[in-house]
Structures are given as structure tokens and as C-alpha cells.
Short mmCIF file of C-alpha atoms in Angstrom, two decimals:
data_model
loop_
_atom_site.label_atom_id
_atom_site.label_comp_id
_atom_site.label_asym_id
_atom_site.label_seq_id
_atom_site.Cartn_x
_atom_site.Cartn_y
_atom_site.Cartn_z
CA UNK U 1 -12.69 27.37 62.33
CA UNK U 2 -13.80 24.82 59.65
CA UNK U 3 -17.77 25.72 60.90
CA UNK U 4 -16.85 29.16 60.36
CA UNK U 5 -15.21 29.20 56.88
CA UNK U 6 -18.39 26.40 55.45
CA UNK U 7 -20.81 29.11 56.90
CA UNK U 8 -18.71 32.04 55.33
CA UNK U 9 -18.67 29.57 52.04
CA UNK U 10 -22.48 28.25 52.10
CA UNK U 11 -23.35 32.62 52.24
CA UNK U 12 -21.21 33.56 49.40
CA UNK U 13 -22.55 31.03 47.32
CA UNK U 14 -26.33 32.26 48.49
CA UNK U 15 -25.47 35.88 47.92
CA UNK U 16 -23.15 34.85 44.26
CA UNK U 17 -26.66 33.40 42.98
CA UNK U 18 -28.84 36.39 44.13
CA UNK U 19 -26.27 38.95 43.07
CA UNK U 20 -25.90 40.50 45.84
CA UNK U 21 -22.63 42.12 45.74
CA UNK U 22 -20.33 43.33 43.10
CA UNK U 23 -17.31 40.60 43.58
CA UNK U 24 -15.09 40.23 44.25
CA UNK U 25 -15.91 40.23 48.18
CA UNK U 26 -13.54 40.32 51.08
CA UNK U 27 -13.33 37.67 53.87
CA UNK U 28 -11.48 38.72 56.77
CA UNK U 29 -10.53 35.50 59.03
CA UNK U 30 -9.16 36.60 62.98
CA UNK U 31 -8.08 33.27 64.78
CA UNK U 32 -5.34 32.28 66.29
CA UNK U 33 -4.90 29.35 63.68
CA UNK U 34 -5.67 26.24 65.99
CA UNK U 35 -8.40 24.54 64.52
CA UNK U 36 -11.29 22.70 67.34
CA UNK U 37 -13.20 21.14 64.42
CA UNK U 38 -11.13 19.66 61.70
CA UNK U 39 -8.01 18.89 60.39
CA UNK U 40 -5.63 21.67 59.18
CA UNK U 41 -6.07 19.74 55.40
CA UNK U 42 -9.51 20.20 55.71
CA UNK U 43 -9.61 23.82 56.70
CA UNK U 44 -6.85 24.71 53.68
CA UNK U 45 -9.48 22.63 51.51
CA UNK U 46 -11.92 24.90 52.16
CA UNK U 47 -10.31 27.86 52.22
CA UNK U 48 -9.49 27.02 48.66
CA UNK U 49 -12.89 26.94 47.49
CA UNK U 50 -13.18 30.16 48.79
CA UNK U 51 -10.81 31.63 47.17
CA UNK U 52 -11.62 29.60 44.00
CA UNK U 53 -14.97 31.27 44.09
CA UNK U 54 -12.97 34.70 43.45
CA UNK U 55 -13.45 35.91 47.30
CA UNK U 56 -9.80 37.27 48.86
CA UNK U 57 -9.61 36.07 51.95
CA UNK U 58 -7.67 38.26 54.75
CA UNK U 59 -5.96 36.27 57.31
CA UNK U 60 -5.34 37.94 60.88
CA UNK U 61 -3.36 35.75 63.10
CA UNK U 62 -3.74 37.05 66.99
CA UNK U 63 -1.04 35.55 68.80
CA UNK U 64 0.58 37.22 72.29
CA UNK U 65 4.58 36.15 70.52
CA UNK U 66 6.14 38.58 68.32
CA UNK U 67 6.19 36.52 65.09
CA UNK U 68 6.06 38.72 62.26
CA UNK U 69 7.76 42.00 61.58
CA UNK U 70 5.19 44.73 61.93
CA UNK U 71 3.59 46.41 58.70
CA UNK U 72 4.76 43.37 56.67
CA UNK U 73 3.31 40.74 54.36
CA UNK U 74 5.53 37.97 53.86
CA UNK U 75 6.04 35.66 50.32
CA UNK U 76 6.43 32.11 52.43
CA UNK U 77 6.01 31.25 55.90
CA UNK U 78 9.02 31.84 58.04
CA UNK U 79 11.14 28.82 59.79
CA UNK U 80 10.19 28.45 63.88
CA UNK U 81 6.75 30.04 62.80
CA UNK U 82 3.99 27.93 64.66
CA UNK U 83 1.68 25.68 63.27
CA UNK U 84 -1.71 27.93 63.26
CA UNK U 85 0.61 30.99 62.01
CA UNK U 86 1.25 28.70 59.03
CA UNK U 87 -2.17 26.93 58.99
CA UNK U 88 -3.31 30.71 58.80
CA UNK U 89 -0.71 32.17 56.39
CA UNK U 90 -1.70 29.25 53.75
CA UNK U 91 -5.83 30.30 54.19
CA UNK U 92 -4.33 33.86 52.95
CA UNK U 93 -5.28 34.48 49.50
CA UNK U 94 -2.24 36.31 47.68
CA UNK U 95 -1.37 39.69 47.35
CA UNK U 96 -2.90 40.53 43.19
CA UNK U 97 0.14 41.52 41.68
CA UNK U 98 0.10 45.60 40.39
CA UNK U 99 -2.78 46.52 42.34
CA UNK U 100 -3.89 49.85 43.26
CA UNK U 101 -3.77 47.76 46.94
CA UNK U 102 0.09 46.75 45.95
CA UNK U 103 1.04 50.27 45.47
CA UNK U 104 -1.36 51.35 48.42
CA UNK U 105 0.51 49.08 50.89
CA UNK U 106 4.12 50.60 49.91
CA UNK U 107 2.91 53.84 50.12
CA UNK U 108 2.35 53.30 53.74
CA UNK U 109 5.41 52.01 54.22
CA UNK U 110 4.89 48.66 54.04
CA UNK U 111 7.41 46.10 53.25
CA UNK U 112 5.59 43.76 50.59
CA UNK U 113 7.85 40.32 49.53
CA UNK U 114 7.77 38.92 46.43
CA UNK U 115 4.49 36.44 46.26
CA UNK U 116 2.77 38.11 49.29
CA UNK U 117 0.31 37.03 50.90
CA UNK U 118 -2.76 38.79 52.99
CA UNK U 119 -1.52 37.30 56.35
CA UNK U 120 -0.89 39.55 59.39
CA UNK U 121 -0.02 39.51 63.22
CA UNK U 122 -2.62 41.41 65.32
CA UNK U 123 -1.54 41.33 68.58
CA UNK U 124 -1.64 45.38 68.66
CA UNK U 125 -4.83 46.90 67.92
CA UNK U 126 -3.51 49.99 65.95
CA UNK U 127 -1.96 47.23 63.42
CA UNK U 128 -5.63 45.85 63.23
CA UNK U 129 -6.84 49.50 62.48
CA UNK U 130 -4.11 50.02 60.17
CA UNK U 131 -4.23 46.83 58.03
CA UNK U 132 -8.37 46.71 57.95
CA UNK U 133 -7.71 50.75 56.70
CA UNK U 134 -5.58 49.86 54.26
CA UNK U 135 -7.31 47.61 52.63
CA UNK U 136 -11.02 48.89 52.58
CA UNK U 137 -9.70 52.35 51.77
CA UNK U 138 -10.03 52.89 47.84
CA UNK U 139 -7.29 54.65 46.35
CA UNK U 140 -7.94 58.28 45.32
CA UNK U 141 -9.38 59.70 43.03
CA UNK U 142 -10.77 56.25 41.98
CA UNK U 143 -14.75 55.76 42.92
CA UNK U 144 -14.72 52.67 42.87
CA UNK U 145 -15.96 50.28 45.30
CA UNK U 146 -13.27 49.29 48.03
CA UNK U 147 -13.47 45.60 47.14
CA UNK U 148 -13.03 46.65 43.10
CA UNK U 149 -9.79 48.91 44.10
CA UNK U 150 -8.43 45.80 45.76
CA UNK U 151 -8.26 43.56 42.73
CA UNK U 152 -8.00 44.12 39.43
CA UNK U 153 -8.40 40.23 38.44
CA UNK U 154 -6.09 38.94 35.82
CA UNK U 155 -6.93 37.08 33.49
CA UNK U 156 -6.03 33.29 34.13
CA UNK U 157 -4.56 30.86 31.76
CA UNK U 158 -4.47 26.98 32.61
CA UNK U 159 -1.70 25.63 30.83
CA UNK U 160 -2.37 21.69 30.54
CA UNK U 161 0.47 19.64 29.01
CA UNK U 162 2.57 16.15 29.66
CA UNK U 163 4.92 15.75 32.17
CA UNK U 164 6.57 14.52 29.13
CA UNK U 165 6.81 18.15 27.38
CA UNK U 166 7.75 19.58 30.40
CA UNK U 167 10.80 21.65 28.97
CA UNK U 168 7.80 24.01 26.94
CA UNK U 169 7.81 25.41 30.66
CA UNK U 170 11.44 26.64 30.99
CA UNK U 171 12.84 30.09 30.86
CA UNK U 172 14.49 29.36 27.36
CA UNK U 173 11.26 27.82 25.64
CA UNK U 174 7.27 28.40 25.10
CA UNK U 175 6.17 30.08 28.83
CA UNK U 176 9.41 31.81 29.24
CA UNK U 177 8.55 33.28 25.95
CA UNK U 178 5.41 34.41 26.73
CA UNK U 179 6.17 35.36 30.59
CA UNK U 180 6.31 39.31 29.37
CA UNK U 181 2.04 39.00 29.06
CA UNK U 182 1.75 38.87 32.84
CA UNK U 183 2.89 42.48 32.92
CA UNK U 184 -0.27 42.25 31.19
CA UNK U 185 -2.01 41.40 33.76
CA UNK U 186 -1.87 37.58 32.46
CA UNK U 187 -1.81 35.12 34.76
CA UNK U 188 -0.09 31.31 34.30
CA UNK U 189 -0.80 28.08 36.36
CA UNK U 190 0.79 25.03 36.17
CA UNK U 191 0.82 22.12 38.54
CA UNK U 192 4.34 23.49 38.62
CA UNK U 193 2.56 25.93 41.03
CA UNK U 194 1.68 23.50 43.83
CA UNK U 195 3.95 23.46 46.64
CA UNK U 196 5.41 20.73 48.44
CA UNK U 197 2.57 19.48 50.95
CA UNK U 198 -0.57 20.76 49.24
CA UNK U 199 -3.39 18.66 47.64
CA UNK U 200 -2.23 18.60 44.14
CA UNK U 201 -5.75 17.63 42.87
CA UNK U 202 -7.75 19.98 44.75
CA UNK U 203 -5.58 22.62 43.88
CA UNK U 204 -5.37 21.88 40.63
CA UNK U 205 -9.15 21.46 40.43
CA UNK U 206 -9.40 24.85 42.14
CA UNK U 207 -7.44 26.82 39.73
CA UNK U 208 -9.50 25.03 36.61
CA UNK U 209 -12.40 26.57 37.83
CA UNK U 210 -11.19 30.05 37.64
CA UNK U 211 -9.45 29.50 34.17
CA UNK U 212 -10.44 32.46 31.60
CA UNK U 213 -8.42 30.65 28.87
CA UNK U 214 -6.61 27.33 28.59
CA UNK U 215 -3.43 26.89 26.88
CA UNK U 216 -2.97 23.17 25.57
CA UNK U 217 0.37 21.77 24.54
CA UNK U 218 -0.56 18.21 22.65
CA UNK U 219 1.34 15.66 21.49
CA UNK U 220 0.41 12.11 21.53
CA UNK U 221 1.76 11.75 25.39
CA UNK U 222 -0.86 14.06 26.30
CA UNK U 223 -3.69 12.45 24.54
CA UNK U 224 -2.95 9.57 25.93
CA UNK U 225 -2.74 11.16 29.84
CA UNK U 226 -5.89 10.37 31.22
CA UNK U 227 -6.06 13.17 33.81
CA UNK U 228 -5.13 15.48 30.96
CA UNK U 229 -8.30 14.42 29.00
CA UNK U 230 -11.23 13.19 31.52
CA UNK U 231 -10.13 15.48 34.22
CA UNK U 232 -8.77 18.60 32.77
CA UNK U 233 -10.27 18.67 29.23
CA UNK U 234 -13.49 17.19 30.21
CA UNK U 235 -14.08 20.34 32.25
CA UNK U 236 -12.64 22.97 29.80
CA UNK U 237 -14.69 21.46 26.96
CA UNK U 238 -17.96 21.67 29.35
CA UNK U 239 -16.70 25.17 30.35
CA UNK U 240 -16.77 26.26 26.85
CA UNK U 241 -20.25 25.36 25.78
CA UNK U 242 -21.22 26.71 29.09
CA UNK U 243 -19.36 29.97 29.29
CA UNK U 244 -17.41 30.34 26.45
CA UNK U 245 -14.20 29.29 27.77
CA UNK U 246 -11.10 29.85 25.46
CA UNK U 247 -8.82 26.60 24.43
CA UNK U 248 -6.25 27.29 22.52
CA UNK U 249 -4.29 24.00 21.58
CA UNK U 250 -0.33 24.36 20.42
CA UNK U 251 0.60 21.16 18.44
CA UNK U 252 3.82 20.14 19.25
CA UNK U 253 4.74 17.28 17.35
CA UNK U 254 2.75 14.77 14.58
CA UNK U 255 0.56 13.24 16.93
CA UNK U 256 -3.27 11.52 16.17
CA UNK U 257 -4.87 15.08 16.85
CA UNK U 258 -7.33 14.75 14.28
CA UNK U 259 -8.94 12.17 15.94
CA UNK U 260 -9.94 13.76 18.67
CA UNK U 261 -13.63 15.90 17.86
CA UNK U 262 -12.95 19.12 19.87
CA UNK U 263 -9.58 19.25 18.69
CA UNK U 264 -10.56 18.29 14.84
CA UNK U 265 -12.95 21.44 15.47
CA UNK U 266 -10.63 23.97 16.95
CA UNK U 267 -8.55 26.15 14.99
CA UNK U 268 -5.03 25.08 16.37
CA UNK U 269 -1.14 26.50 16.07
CA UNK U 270 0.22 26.34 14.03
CA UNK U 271 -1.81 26.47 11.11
CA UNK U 272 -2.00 24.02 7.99
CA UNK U 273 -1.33 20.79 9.95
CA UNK U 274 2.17 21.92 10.55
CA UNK U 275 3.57 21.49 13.81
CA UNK U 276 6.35 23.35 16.44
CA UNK U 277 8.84 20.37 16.43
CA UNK U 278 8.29 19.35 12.82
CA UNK U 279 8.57 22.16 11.00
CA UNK U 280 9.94 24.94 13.24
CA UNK U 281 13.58 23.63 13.81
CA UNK U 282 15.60 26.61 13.85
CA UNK U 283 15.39 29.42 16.84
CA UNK U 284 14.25 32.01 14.63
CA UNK U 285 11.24 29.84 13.47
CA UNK U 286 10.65 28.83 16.52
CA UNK U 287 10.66 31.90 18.37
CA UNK U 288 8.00 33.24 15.39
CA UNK U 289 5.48 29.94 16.09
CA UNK U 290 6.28 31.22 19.85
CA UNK U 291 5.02 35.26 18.54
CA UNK U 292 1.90 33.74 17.03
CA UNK U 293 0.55 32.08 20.19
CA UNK U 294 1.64 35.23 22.18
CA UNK U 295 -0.30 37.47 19.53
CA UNK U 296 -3.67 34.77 20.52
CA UNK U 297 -3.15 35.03 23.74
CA UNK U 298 -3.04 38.72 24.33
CA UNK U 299 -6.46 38.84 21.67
CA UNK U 300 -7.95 36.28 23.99
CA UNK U 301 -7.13 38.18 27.04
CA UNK U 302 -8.59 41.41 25.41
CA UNK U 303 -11.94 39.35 24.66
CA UNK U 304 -12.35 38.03 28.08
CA UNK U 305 -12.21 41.43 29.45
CA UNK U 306 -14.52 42.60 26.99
CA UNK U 307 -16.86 39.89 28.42
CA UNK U 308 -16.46 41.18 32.27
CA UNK U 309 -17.25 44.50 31.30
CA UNK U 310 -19.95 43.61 29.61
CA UNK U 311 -21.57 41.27 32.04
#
């Protein structure tokens, strides 16, 4: 299984380089989830970098026991489930969120939980014809390619902060705020993301190298975080001479900012040296500093898509 997915990993890369396919491609995997070759750690490791490298990977358990309910694509794994029907279930890449495949799947009756993945039972070959139907069969009257009607792919915001401004991440404050942009097809991560048992690093190093746009909440606890600045930053800063990566840094609170070259050179909310904390300490002021990086984040968005057509 691990041979498989390096050889499936060392082609994509060949065939990324030539161009030879309009991305983002479709891996289907049909195993029975009980690895002969590596660890289960080491097969989810690479499975990430698949799906880092914007590739959706299918995931088609075949199994004699009656695990799963039939036409259904479940949001977590389910308790008694075996370990290869989990190993399997975690390779799955999710289910893009309002997708012509989304609205495909209910359509044929599908039941589709919240934070699906593509993971399946096979043990019946018309489910086999049904699922690979479903989701190599472009939706009408689009002409696109199947793999384009599949996923429409958001646009991916990093947000990289301290542990220490963790409450920017609640309901009531900055992301909660800005959670209406992923009906705009905006999409957040923070390590908040990882679940209990992953590799926090190499998942948080796989999302950074998808990131269309970072967010960056700074105050003097994360300047001084060194993962926030020679692991994160490093990378977004090298990402943005490279590619043209968007930072956008929020200051939160009087911190030594200035000192700091890429910061000193990027145009930062708010404006004028002011900061959220300091001089936004009423709701109503608050919740307009909140509007202005909502307003830069939707413009950002509308340039990076700009970008992908035009590429």
C-alpha cells in the first residue's frame, strides 16, 4: 500500500511538472486497508502529500462485513469500525463543500454527513459502478472536465497566531466574524483542525503548502513563537516572492512589529499604527476593525481567483 501510494505520488509529481493534466486529478485507492509495507503513520503521511499536492484521493475499502450503510459517506469513522476501514477512511480526501459533486451525490440519494469524506464499502460491485459513476460523471449542462466538476477549490487561508491569542478563534470574536466568507467558498485552517492522533507538524506543514492567503494575528507572543516565525513565516515569506502569496497581518496589541522587515513592509490592520486591543475597545469598534479585514479578505480571495484563471 505505501509502494503503491509513493508510485501514485512520484507520477503526479512527473506529470504536475510536464503539465500533463488539468488538476486537479483523481486517485482512486481499492484495498482492504491492511498495510504489508509500512506503518499505518506512514501511509496517512503520504497520503497527505497527496492530497497536499491538490489530487482528491477516493478511498474504496473492500471488505466481506457489512460496515458502512450503503450509498453513504460518513463525517468521522464509526466506533467497532476496523483498523484498515479507518486507516482507509483517514487516506480519504474530504468531500469539497458546495460542489456540483455535493449536490450530485444527494441527488442520487445519497446520504452525505457533515465533513464527508470520499470513503466507501465495495463489497457489491453495483456500489463500485455507482460510486466510480458518480463521481466521473460531470454534471449537466456543464462541459467541463469530470475532474473540474468535482472540485471547485476554495480558496485557503492559513491563519497563524499564538496559542496565547487563542480566543481571536471563537464564535464571538475575529474567525467567528468572518466564518460567513466560507459560503464564499473561503476556506480556514488552524492547528485547531488537527485531530486527536494525527501528526500535528506534517499536517500543519501540509496545509501551508496549499495556503492561497495567510491571515496573521501578531502580538509580541507571536513574534516571539519560534515555530510561528522560522517555520510558518519563513515559508509564507518565501511563498510570496515565489508565487505571490498573500499575508495579511492583524495587529492585535502594541507589540515590537516594526522591527520585524516583512512586517515593517506590509501594509497591516489596522492602519496608522493603531491596533485591535488598543484602540478598538468597544463592540461596535471592534466589530468595524473585524469588517475591514473581512472587506481584505474577500478582495484577496477575488485576486487569487483572478490568478487561477489566468494561469
Amino acid at each position: 500500500m505505501a509502494e503503491a501510494f509513493s508510485t501514485a505520488l512520484a507520477r503526479i509529481g512527473r506529470e504536475h511538472a510536464s503539465r500533463a493534466y488539468a488538476p486537479p486529478p483523481i486517485l482512486f485507492i481499492v484495498s482492504d486497508g491492511e498495510p504489508t509495507d509500512a506503518s499505518g503513520d506512514t501511509i496517512r503521511a503520504v497520503a497527505e502529500e497527496i492530497r497536499a499536492a491538490d489530487v482528491v484521493i477516493v478511498s474504496c475499502l473492500l471488505t466481506d462485513e457489512d460496515l458502512t450503510e450503503s450509498r453513504r459517506l460518513y463525517g468521522s469513522p464509526r466506533p467497532g469500525w476496523p483498523r484498515g476501514a479507518r486507516l482507509m477512511f483517514e487516506c480519504a480526501s474530504q468531500l469539497p463543500q458546495r460542489s456540483p459533486f455535493d449536490a450530485y451525490l444527494i441527488e442520487h440519494r445519497w446520504t452525505v454527513d457533515p465533513d464527508a469524506r470520499l470513503f466507501t464499502q465495495i463489497n457489491q460491485s453495483e456500489v463500485l459502478t455507482e460510486f466510480s459513476k458518480v463521481i466521473l460523471s460531470p454534471l449537466e449542462p456543464s462541459d467541463r472536465k469530470p475532474a473540474q466538476a468535482l472540485v471547485e477549490s476554495p480558496v485557503r487561508v492559513f491563519v497563524t497566531y499564538s496559542h496565547q491569542d487563542a480566543h481571536y478563534l471563537a464564535d464571538d470574536s475575529l474567525l467567528g466574524y468572518l466564518s460567513p466568507l466560507r459560503d464564499e467558498g473561503l476556506e480556514f485552517f488552524t492547528d485547531r483542525d488537527i485531530a486527536t492522533g494525527e501528526l500535528w507538524d506534517t499536517k500543519i506543514r501540509a496545509a501551508i503548502d496549499t495556503t492561497d492567503i495567510v491571515l496573521a494575528l501578531v502580538s509580541q507572543a507571536f513574534l516571539s513563537s519560534r515555530y510561528c516565525q522560522s517555520v510558518e513565516m519563513e515559508h509564507f515569506l518565501e511563498a510570496r516572492r515565489r508565487v505571490g502569496t498573500r499575508i495579511l497581518p492583524i495587529i492585535l496589541r502594541p507589540c515590537d512589529w516594526q522591527a520585524h522587515e516583512w512586517l515593517a513592509e506590509t501594509q497591516a490592520r489596522p492602519r496608522e499604527g493603531r491596533t485591535i486591543e488598543l484602540d478598538y475597545d468597544t463592540k461596535a469598534k471592534r466589530d468595524q476593525a473585524f469588517l475591514e479585514v473581512l472587506q481584505d479578505l474577500r478582495q484577496a480571495a477575488q485576486a487569487v481567483r483572478q490568478g487561477r484563471r489566468g494561469a
